[in-house]
Amino acid sequence: MIKFECDYSKFLNEAEFSERVRQTGHFVWLTQRSTKGGWVDWPINYNGEEFDRIKKAAEKIRSDSDYLVCIGVGGSYLGYRAVIEALGGERGRTKLVFTGNSFSARELEKALDQVKDADFSINVISKSGTTTETAIAFRFFRQRLIERYGIEEANKRIYVTTDKDSGLQGEIAQGHYESFAIPHNIGGRFSVLTPVGLLPMAVAGLDVDKLLEGAEKERESLIYTGGNATSYAVMRNVLLERGFNIEVLASFEPSFHHFMEWWKQLFGESEGKDGKGIFPTSVIYSTDLHSLGQYMQDGQRIVFETFIESEKTEAEQVVVPIAVSDADELNYLAGRKVDDIKHVVAEATRKAHVAGGVPVMRIVMPDISEYSIGALIYFFEMACALSAFTLGVNPFNQPGVEDYKIQMFRLLGKPGYN
Ligand code: PA5
């Protein structure tokens, strides 16, 4: 179970806090019944037949491809990259290439170059099937695949993950590609545990059963009252009401970089609407203690900080060595695990920031494993929905994302956009 710690007593008394938790907990019901609330019961409702097909496809890709080119953006990209990197990267022969998430020709060339002399397959992932970044990259990579293997074999190396009503359905029919469904009632940023993320994560060698199991267990603890996710959602809104309108997610693990990108999308796209919302941003310590740390300690008091941590010490064997001369005066740390030092520095950072007037919260998972990351994803998804409903916005739409697209299509001369 994901733990949540916060000293709320500075902002609310116990009765006020309990009342807010009780009120916020009601939104679990609203979330579950929402037309885009399919993710709430997904860990117990997913399609077993499709799950087996995903595992079989992953096995094939792992046996015949050096690379799986994952083409997608936003909710069709960030989640699986986040999980794979947080868990230490790909295990086995097949590496992942992430593309279709920018308009950068340099990045596209780099990705094409990576697969130049290698065997590869493609997983194009798009709920709408019309996202321009993704569509352009798919065109490039499909052509490269055909040049390399001929049309028949190329078609066997293309896997499409999309919605039943998507613009990619025509392509699937034409190419007879193997396809997986993005459930109609689950929006992009809530879809990492669906086929969107399951195929790339299985190809990376992760234990996808354990990911879903972790999410399922977390669901059990949140499904009636929202549990710890409710407390987190309550405190975010209480702090916003007190003028703290920026949330900084902090981790001492550099491999969590993309997890934070996923979290920013989840909260930013779900809450930032109707002139409301907390601005989500992130830091990786200790790198950022030597840059943004100054602002955190001493800048405008509009920022609160949420630490994600794991209880268990990783890498038991990484210990500070003893030196005969002790010229660097580090022998006082000799014999200590580097990860233990990390935990101490995290505590010191929290103490310093609290003393500097920064409200600090802590989200703690038992360890960094598939099971715990599955639970953490579910925790944040539930907290995000509850927090957005508390704020009075719909967590599941993103009307603002469409505006730049209309301008872009006009400027690019897309037919019908003059
Ligand atoms: O959360 C969302 O809905 C968005 O971020 C989408 O995932 C993103 O825009 C990509 O869309 P699509 O999957 O349709 O290509």
Coordinates of C-alpha atoms and ligand atoms in Angstrom, one line a residue:
M1 CA 0.0 0.0 0.0
I2 CA 1.2 3.5 -0.8
K3 CA 1.7 5.6 2.3
F4 CA 1.0 9.3 2.6
E5 CA 2.5 11.6 5.3
C6 CA 1.8 15.2 5.9
D7 CA 1.7 17.5 9.0
Y8 CA -1.8 19.0 8.2
S9 CA -2.1 20.5 11.7
K10 CA -0.5 23.7 10.6
F11 CA -3.4 24.3 8.2
L12 CA -6.4 22.5 9.7
N13 CA -7.5 21.0 13.0
E14 CA -8.3 17.3 13.2
A15 CA -12.1 17.7 12.8
E16 CA -11.7 20.0 9.8
F17 CA -9.3 17.6 8.1
S18 CA -11.6 14.5 8.8
E19 CA -14.6 16.4 7.4
R20 CA -12.7 17.4 4.2
V21 CA -11.5 13.7 3.8
R22 CA -15.1 12.5 4.2
Q23 CA -16.4 15.0 1.6
T24 CA -13.6 14.2 -0.9
G25 CA -14.0 10.5 -0.5
H26 CA -17.5 10.8 -2.1
F27 CA -15.8 11.6 -5.4
V28 CA -14.6 8.0 -5.7
W29 CA -18.1 7.1 -6.6
L30 CA -18.4 9.9 -9.2
T31 CA -15.0 8.8 -10.7
Q32 CA -16.0 5.2 -11.0
R33 CA -19.2 6.1 -12.8
S34 CA -17.7 8.7 -15.1
T35 CA -17.8 7.9 -18.9
K36 CA -14.0 8.0 -18.7
G37 CA -13.7 6.2 -15.4
G38 CA -12.9 2.8 -16.9
W39 CA -9.4 2.8 -15.3
V40 CA -10.9 2.6 -11.8
D41 CA -11.9 -1.1 -12.2
W42 CA -9.4 -1.9 -15.0
P43 CA -7.0 -3.9 -12.7
I44 CA -9.9 -6.4 -12.0
N45 CA -11.7 -6.0 -15.4
Y46 CA -9.0 -6.2 -18.0
N47 CA -9.4 -8.5 -21.0
G48 CA -7.5 -11.7 -20.3
E49 CA -7.6 -12.9 -23.9
E50 CA -6.0 -9.7 -25.1
F51 CA -3.5 -9.7 -22.2
D52 CA -2.3 -13.2 -23.4
R53 CA -2.1 -11.9 -27.0
I54 CA 0.0 -9.0 -25.7
K55 CA 2.4 -11.4 -24.0
K56 CA 2.7 -13.5 -27.1
A57 CA 3.4 -10.5 -29.3
A58 CA 6.0 -9.4 -26.8
E59 CA 7.7 -12.8 -26.9
K60 CA 7.8 -12.7 -30.7
I61 CA 9.2 -9.1 -30.7
R62 CA 11.8 -10.1 -28.1
S63 CA 12.9 -13.0 -30.3
D64 CA 13.0 -11.3 -33.7
S65 CA 13.8 -7.6 -33.0
D66 CA 16.8 -5.7 -31.6
Y67 CA 14.5 -2.7 -31.3
L68 CA 10.8 -2.0 -30.7
V69 CA 10.0 1.5 -32.1
C70 CA 7.3 2.9 -29.8
I71 CA 5.5 5.8 -31.7
G72 CA 3.3 7.9 -29.5
V73 CA 3.0 11.1 -27.5
G74 CA 1.4 12.3 -24.2
G75 CA -0.7 9.6 -22.6
S76 CA 0.3 7.3 -25.5
Y77 CA 4.0 7.6 -24.5
L78 CA 4.9 8.9 -21.1
G79 CA 3.6 6.2 -18.8
Y80 CA 5.4 3.2 -20.2
R81 CA 8.6 5.1 -20.6
A82 CA 8.3 6.2 -17.0
V83 CA 7.8 2.7 -15.7
I84 CA 10.5 1.1 -17.8
E85 CA 13.1 3.7 -16.8
A86 CA 12.1 3.7 -13.1
L87 CA 12.6 0.0 -13.0
G88 CA 16.1 0.2 -14.5
G89 CA 15.5 -0.1 -18.2
E90 CA 15.1 -3.0 -20.6
R91 CA 16.0 -6.5 -19.6
G92 CA 17.2 -8.6 -22.5
R93 CA 18.0 -8.1 -26.2
T94 CA 15.2 -5.8 -27.3
K95 CA 15.7 -2.1 -26.6
L96 CA 13.0 0.5 -27.0
V97 CA 13.2 3.6 -29.2
F98 CA 10.7 6.3 -28.3
T99 CA 9.6 8.5 -31.2
G100 CA 6.6 10.4 -32.6
N101 CA 6.7 12.7 -29.6
S102 CA 8.1 15.9 -31.2
F103 CA 8.4 17.7 -34.5
S104 CA 12.2 17.6 -34.3
A105 CA 13.9 16.4 -37.5
R106 CA 17.1 15.7 -35.5
E107 CA 15.3 13.5 -33.1
L108 CA 13.5 11.6 -35.9
E109 CA 16.8 11.1 -37.8
K110 CA 18.4 9.9 -34.6
A111 CA 15.7 7.3 -34.1
L112 CA 15.9 6.2 -37.7
D113 CA 19.6 5.9 -37.4
Q114 CA 19.3 3.7 -34.4
V115 CA 17.5 1.0 -36.3
K116 CA 19.5 1.4 -39.5
D117 CA 21.4 -2.0 -39.3
A118 CA 19.2 -3.7 -36.8
D119 CA 16.1 -5.9 -36.8
F120 CA 13.1 -3.9 -35.5
S121 CA 9.3 -3.9 -35.1
I122 CA 6.9 -1.0 -34.6
N123 CA 4.3 -0.3 -32.0
V124 CA 2.2 2.7 -33.0
I125 CA 0.1 3.9 -30.1
S126 CA -2.6 6.6 -30.5
K127 CA -6.1 6.7 -29.1
S128 CA -7.4 9.1 -31.7
G129 CA -5.2 7.8 -34.5
T130 CA -4.9 11.4 -35.8
T131 CA -2.1 12.9 -33.8
T132 CA 0.3 14.6 -36.2
E133 CA 3.6 13.9 -34.5
T134 CA 2.8 10.2 -34.3
A135 CA 1.4 10.0 -37.8
I136 CA 4.5 11.6 -39.4
A137 CA 6.8 9.2 -37.5
F138 CA 4.7 6.2 -38.3
R139 CA 4.9 7.1 -42.0
F140 CA 8.8 7.2 -41.8
F141 CA 9.2 4.0 -39.9
R142 CA 6.6 2.0 -41.9
Q143 CA 8.5 3.0 -45.1
R144 CA 11.8 2.0 -43.5
L145 CA 10.3 -1.4 -42.5
I146 CA 8.9 -2.1 -46.0
E147 CA 12.3 -1.2 -47.6
R148 CA 14.0 -3.5 -45.3
Y149 CA 11.7 -6.6 -45.1
G150 CA 9.2 -6.2 -48.0
I151 CA 5.5 -5.5 -47.5
E152 CA 4.5 -8.9 -46.2
E153 CA 7.1 -9.3 -43.4
A154 CA 6.8 -5.6 -42.6
N155 CA 3.1 -6.0 -41.9
K156 CA 3.9 -8.7 -39.4
R157 CA 6.2 -6.3 -37.6
I158 CA 3.6 -3.6 -37.1
Y159 CA 1.5 -3.6 -33.9
V160 CA -1.2 -0.9 -33.5
T161 CA -2.6 0.1 -30.2
T162 CA -5.7 2.3 -30.6
D163 CA -9.3 3.0 -29.9
K164 CA -12.1 1.2 -31.8
D165 CA -13.2 4.5 -33.4
S166 CA -9.7 5.8 -34.2
G167 CA -8.4 7.1 -37.5
L168 CA -5.9 4.2 -37.5
Q169 CA -8.6 1.5 -38.0
G170 CA -8.4 2.0 -41.8
E171 CA -4.6 1.3 -41.6
I172 CA -5.2 -1.8 -39.5
A173 CA -7.7 -3.1 -42.1
Q174 CA -5.4 -2.3 -45.0
G175 CA -2.2 -3.7 -43.5
H176 CA -3.8 -6.6 -41.5
Y177 CA -1.7 -5.4 -38.6
E178 CA -2.1 -7.1 -35.2
S179 CA -3.9 -4.6 -33.0
F180 CA -4.8 -4.0 -29.4
A181 CA -7.6 -1.9 -28.0
I182 CA -7.4 1.3 -25.9
P183 CA -10.6 1.1 -23.9
H184 CA -13.1 3.7 -25.0
N185 CA -13.8 4.6 -21.4
I186 CA -10.2 5.3 -20.5
G187 CA -8.5 8.6 -21.5
G188 CA -4.9 8.8 -22.6
R189 CA -3.2 9.9 -19.4
F190 CA -5.0 7.2 -17.4
S191 CA -4.1 4.4 -19.8
V192 CA -0.6 3.3 -18.9
L193 CA -1.8 -0.1 -17.5
T194 CA -3.9 -0.8 -20.6
P195 CA -2.4 -2.2 -23.9
V196 CA -1.0 1.3 -24.3
G197 CA 1.7 0.5 -21.8
L198 CA 1.5 -3.3 -21.5
L199 CA 3.0 -4.2 -24.8
P200 CA 6.1 -1.9 -24.6
M201 CA 6.6 -2.9 -20.9
A202 CA 6.3 -6.6 -21.7
V203 CA 8.8 -6.2 -24.6
A204 CA 11.1 -4.5 -22.1
G205 CA 11.0 -7.6 -20.0
L206 CA 9.0 -6.2 -17.1
D207 CA 6.6 -8.4 -15.1
V208 CA 3.3 -7.0 -16.3
D209 CA 1.3 -9.4 -14.1
K210 CA 2.9 -7.8 -11.1
L211 CA 2.2 -4.3 -12.3
L212 CA -1.5 -5.1 -12.6
E213 CA -1.4 -6.9 -9.3
G214 CA 0.0 -3.9 -7.5
A215 CA -2.6 -1.7 -9.0
E216 CA -5.3 -4.2 -8.0
K217 CA -4.2 -4.2 -4.4
E218 CA -4.0 -0.4 -4.3
R219 CA -7.5 -0.3 -5.8
E220 CA -8.7 -2.5 -2.9
S221 CA -7.5 0.1 -0.4
L222 CA -8.8 3.1 -2.3
I223 CA -12.1 2.0 -3.8
Y224 CA -14.5 2.8 -1.0
T225 CA -13.2 6.1 0.6
G226 CA -10.2 6.9 -1.5
G227 CA -7.9 6.1 1.5
N228 CA -4.5 7.8 1.4
A229 CA -5.2 9.2 -2.1
T230 CA -8.0 11.2 -0.5
S231 CA -5.7 12.7 2.1
Y232 CA -3.3 13.7 -0.6
A233 CA -6.1 15.3 -2.7
V234 CA -7.4 17.1 0.3
M235 CA -4.1 18.6 1.2
R236 CA -3.3 19.7 -2.3
N237 CA -6.6 21.7 -2.3
V238 CA -6.1 23.1 1.2
L239 CA -2.6 24.3 0.2
L240 CA -4.0 25.9 -3.0
E241 CA -6.6 27.7 -1.0
R242 CA -3.7 29.1 1.2
G243 CA -1.9 30.5 -1.9
F244 CA 0.5 27.6 -2.6
N245 CA -0.3 27.1 -6.2
I246 CA 2.8 25.3 -7.4
E247 CA 3.4 21.6 -6.5
V248 CA 7.0 20.3 -6.9
L249 CA 7.3 16.6 -7.0
A250 CA 10.7 15.7 -5.7
S251 CA 12.7 12.5 -6.0
F252 CA 16.2 11.5 -5.2
E253 CA 16.2 8.9 -8.0
P254 CA 17.3 10.2 -11.4
S255 CA 15.6 7.2 -13.1
F256 CA 12.3 8.7 -12.0
H257 CA 12.7 11.6 -14.5
H258 CA 10.1 10.3 -16.9
F259 CA 7.8 9.2 -14.0
M260 CA 7.7 12.8 -13.1
E261 CA 6.9 13.8 -16.7
W262 CA 4.0 11.3 -16.6
W263 CA 2.8 12.8 -13.2
K264 CA 3.0 16.3 -14.6
Q265 CA 0.9 15.4 -17.6
L266 CA -1.6 13.5 -15.4
F267 CA -2.2 16.5 -13.0
G268 CA -1.5 19.3 -15.5
E269 CA -3.9 18.1 -18.2
S270 CA -6.5 17.0 -15.7
E271 CA -6.7 20.1 -13.4
G272 CA -5.4 23.0 -15.4
K273 CA -8.7 24.4 -16.9
D274 CA -11.4 27.0 -16.3
G275 CA -8.6 29.3 -14.9
K276 CA -8.0 26.8 -12.1
G277 CA -5.4 24.3 -11.1
I278 CA -2.1 23.7 -9.3
F279 CA 0.9 24.0 -11.6
P280 CA 2.8 20.7 -11.4
T281 CA 6.5 20.7 -11.7
S282 CA 9.4 18.5 -10.5
V283 CA 12.9 18.3 -9.3
I284 CA 15.5 15.5 -9.2
Y285 CA 17.7 15.8 -6.1
S286 CA 20.5 16.1 -5.3
T287 CA 21.2 17.5 -8.8
D288 CA 18.5 20.2 -8.2
L289 CA 19.6 20.9 -4.7
H290 CA 22.5 22.6 -6.5
S291 CA 20.2 24.6 -8.7
L292 CA 16.5 25.0 -7.8
G293 CA 17.3 24.2 -4.2
Q294 CA 18.0 27.8 -3.6
Y295 CA 14.5 28.8 -4.7
M296 CA 12.8 26.0 -2.8
Q297 CA 14.6 27.1 0.4
D298 CA 14.3 30.8 0.0
G299 CA 12.1 32.0 -2.9
Q300 CA 8.5 33.1 -3.1
R301 CA 6.3 31.1 -0.7
I302 CA 3.9 29.8 -3.3
V303 CA 5.4 26.3 -3.7
F304 CA 4.7 23.1 -1.8
E305 CA 6.7 20.0 -2.2
T306 CA 5.8 16.3 -2.4
F307 CA 8.5 13.7 -2.1
I308 CA 8.2 10.3 -3.6
E309 CA 10.4 7.8 -1.9
S310 CA 10.9 4.0 -1.5
E311 CA 11.1 2.5 2.0
K312 CA 13.6 -0.2 1.0
T313 CA 17.3 0.6 0.6
E314 CA 18.4 -0.5 -2.9
A315 CA 21.8 -1.6 -4.1
E316 CA 22.9 -3.1 -0.7
Q317 CA 26.4 -3.6 -2.0
V318 CA 27.2 0.0 -2.9
V319 CA 29.1 1.1 0.2
V320 CA 31.5 4.1 0.7
P321 CA 35.0 2.6 0.7
I322 CA 37.5 3.3 3.4
A323 CA 40.7 5.3 2.4
V324 CA 44.0 5.0 4.2
S325 CA 44.9 8.7 4.0
D326 CA 41.5 10.2 4.6
A327 CA 42.7 13.3 2.8
D328 CA 39.1 14.0 1.7
E329 CA 37.9 13.5 5.3
L330 CA 35.2 11.1 4.2
N331 CA 36.1 8.2 6.4
Y332 CA 33.3 9.2 8.8
L333 CA 31.0 7.8 6.0
A334 CA 33.2 4.7 5.2
G335 CA 31.2 1.5 5.4
R336 CA 27.8 3.3 4.9
K337 CA 25.5 2.4 2.1
V338 CA 25.2 5.1 -0.5
D339 CA 21.4 4.6 -0.5
D340 CA 21.3 5.1 3.3
I341 CA 23.1 8.4 2.8
K342 CA 20.5 9.3 0.2
H343 CA 17.7 8.6 2.8
V344 CA 19.5 10.8 5.3
V345 CA 19.9 13.6 2.8
A346 CA 16.2 13.4 1.9
E347 CA 15.3 13.8 5.5
A348 CA 17.7 16.7 5.9
T349 CA 16.2 18.4 2.8
R350 CA 12.7 18.0 4.1
K351 CA 13.7 19.5 7.5
A352 CA 15.4 22.5 5.8
H353 CA 12.5 23.2 3.5
V354 CA 9.9 22.9 6.3
A355 CA 12.0 25.4 8.3
G356 CA 12.1 27.6 5.3
G357 CA 8.2 27.7 5.2
V358 CA 7.6 25.1 2.5
P359 CA 4.7 22.7 3.1
V360 CA 6.1 19.2 2.6
M361 CA 4.3 16.0 2.0
R362 CA 5.7 12.4 1.5
I363 CA 4.4 9.6 -0.6
V364 CA 6.2 6.3 0.2
M365 CA 6.2 3.0 -1.7
P366 CA 7.6 -0.1 -0.1
D367 CA 10.3 -0.6 -2.8
I368 CA 11.0 0.0 -6.5
S369 CA 9.4 -3.0 -8.1
E370 CA 6.7 -3.7 -10.7
Y371 CA 4.2 -4.3 -7.9
S372 CA 4.9 -1.0 -6.1
I373 CA 5.0 1.1 -9.3
G374 CA 1.7 -0.4 -10.3
A375 CA 0.3 0.6 -6.9
L376 CA 1.9 4.1 -7.2
I377 CA 0.3 4.7 -10.6
Y378 CA -3.1 3.7 -9.4
F379 CA -2.6 5.9 -6.3
F380 CA -1.8 9.0 -8.3
E381 CA -4.6 8.4 -10.8
M382 CA -7.2 8.2 -8.0
A383 CA -5.7 11.2 -6.2
C384 CA -5.7 13.2 -9.4
A385 CA -9.4 12.5 -10.1
L386 CA -10.4 13.3 -6.5
S387 CA -8.3 16.4 -6.5
A388 CA -9.8 17.7 -9.8
F389 CA -13.4 17.0 -8.7
T390 CA -12.7 18.9 -5.4
L391 CA -11.4 21.8 -7.5
G392 CA -14.6 21.7 -9.5
V393 CA -13.2 20.7 -12.9
N394 CA -13.6 17.6 -15.1
P395 CA -10.5 15.5 -14.7
F396 CA -11.0 13.6 -17.9
N397 CA -11.1 16.2 -20.7
Q398 CA -8.4 18.5 -22.2
P399 CA -10.2 21.2 -24.2
G400 CA -7.1 23.5 -24.0
V401 CA -5.0 21.0 -25.9
E402 CA -7.1 21.4 -29.1
D403 CA -6.5 25.2 -29.5
Y404 CA -2.9 25.0 -30.6
K405 CA -3.8 22.2 -33.0
I406 CA -6.4 24.4 -34.8
Q407 CA -3.7 27.2 -35.2
M408 CA -1.2 24.6 -36.3
F409 CA -3.5 23.0 -38.9
R410 CA -4.3 26.5 -40.3
L411 CA -0.7 27.5 -40.6
L412 CA 0.2 24.2 -42.1
G413 CA -2.6 24.5 -44.6
K414 CA -4.5 21.3 -43.6
P415 CA -7.6 20.9 -45.9
G416 CA -10.7 22.2 -44.1
Y417 CA -8.8 24.6 -41.7
N418 CA -8.6 27.8 -43.8
Ligands
PA5_1 O1 -4.2 12.4 -22.1 C1 -4.5 12.6 -23.2 O2 -5.6 12.3 -23.7 C2 -3.5 13.2 -24.2 O3 -2.3 13.5 -23.6 C3 -3.2 12.2 -25.3 O4 -2.7 11.0 -24.8 C4 -2.2 12.7 -26.4 O5 -2.6 13.9 -26.9 C5 -2.0 11.7 -27.5 O6 -3.2 11.4 -28.1 P1 -3.5 10.2 -29.0 O7 -3.3 9.0 -28.1 O8 -4.8 10.3 -29.5 O9 -2.4 10.2 -30.1

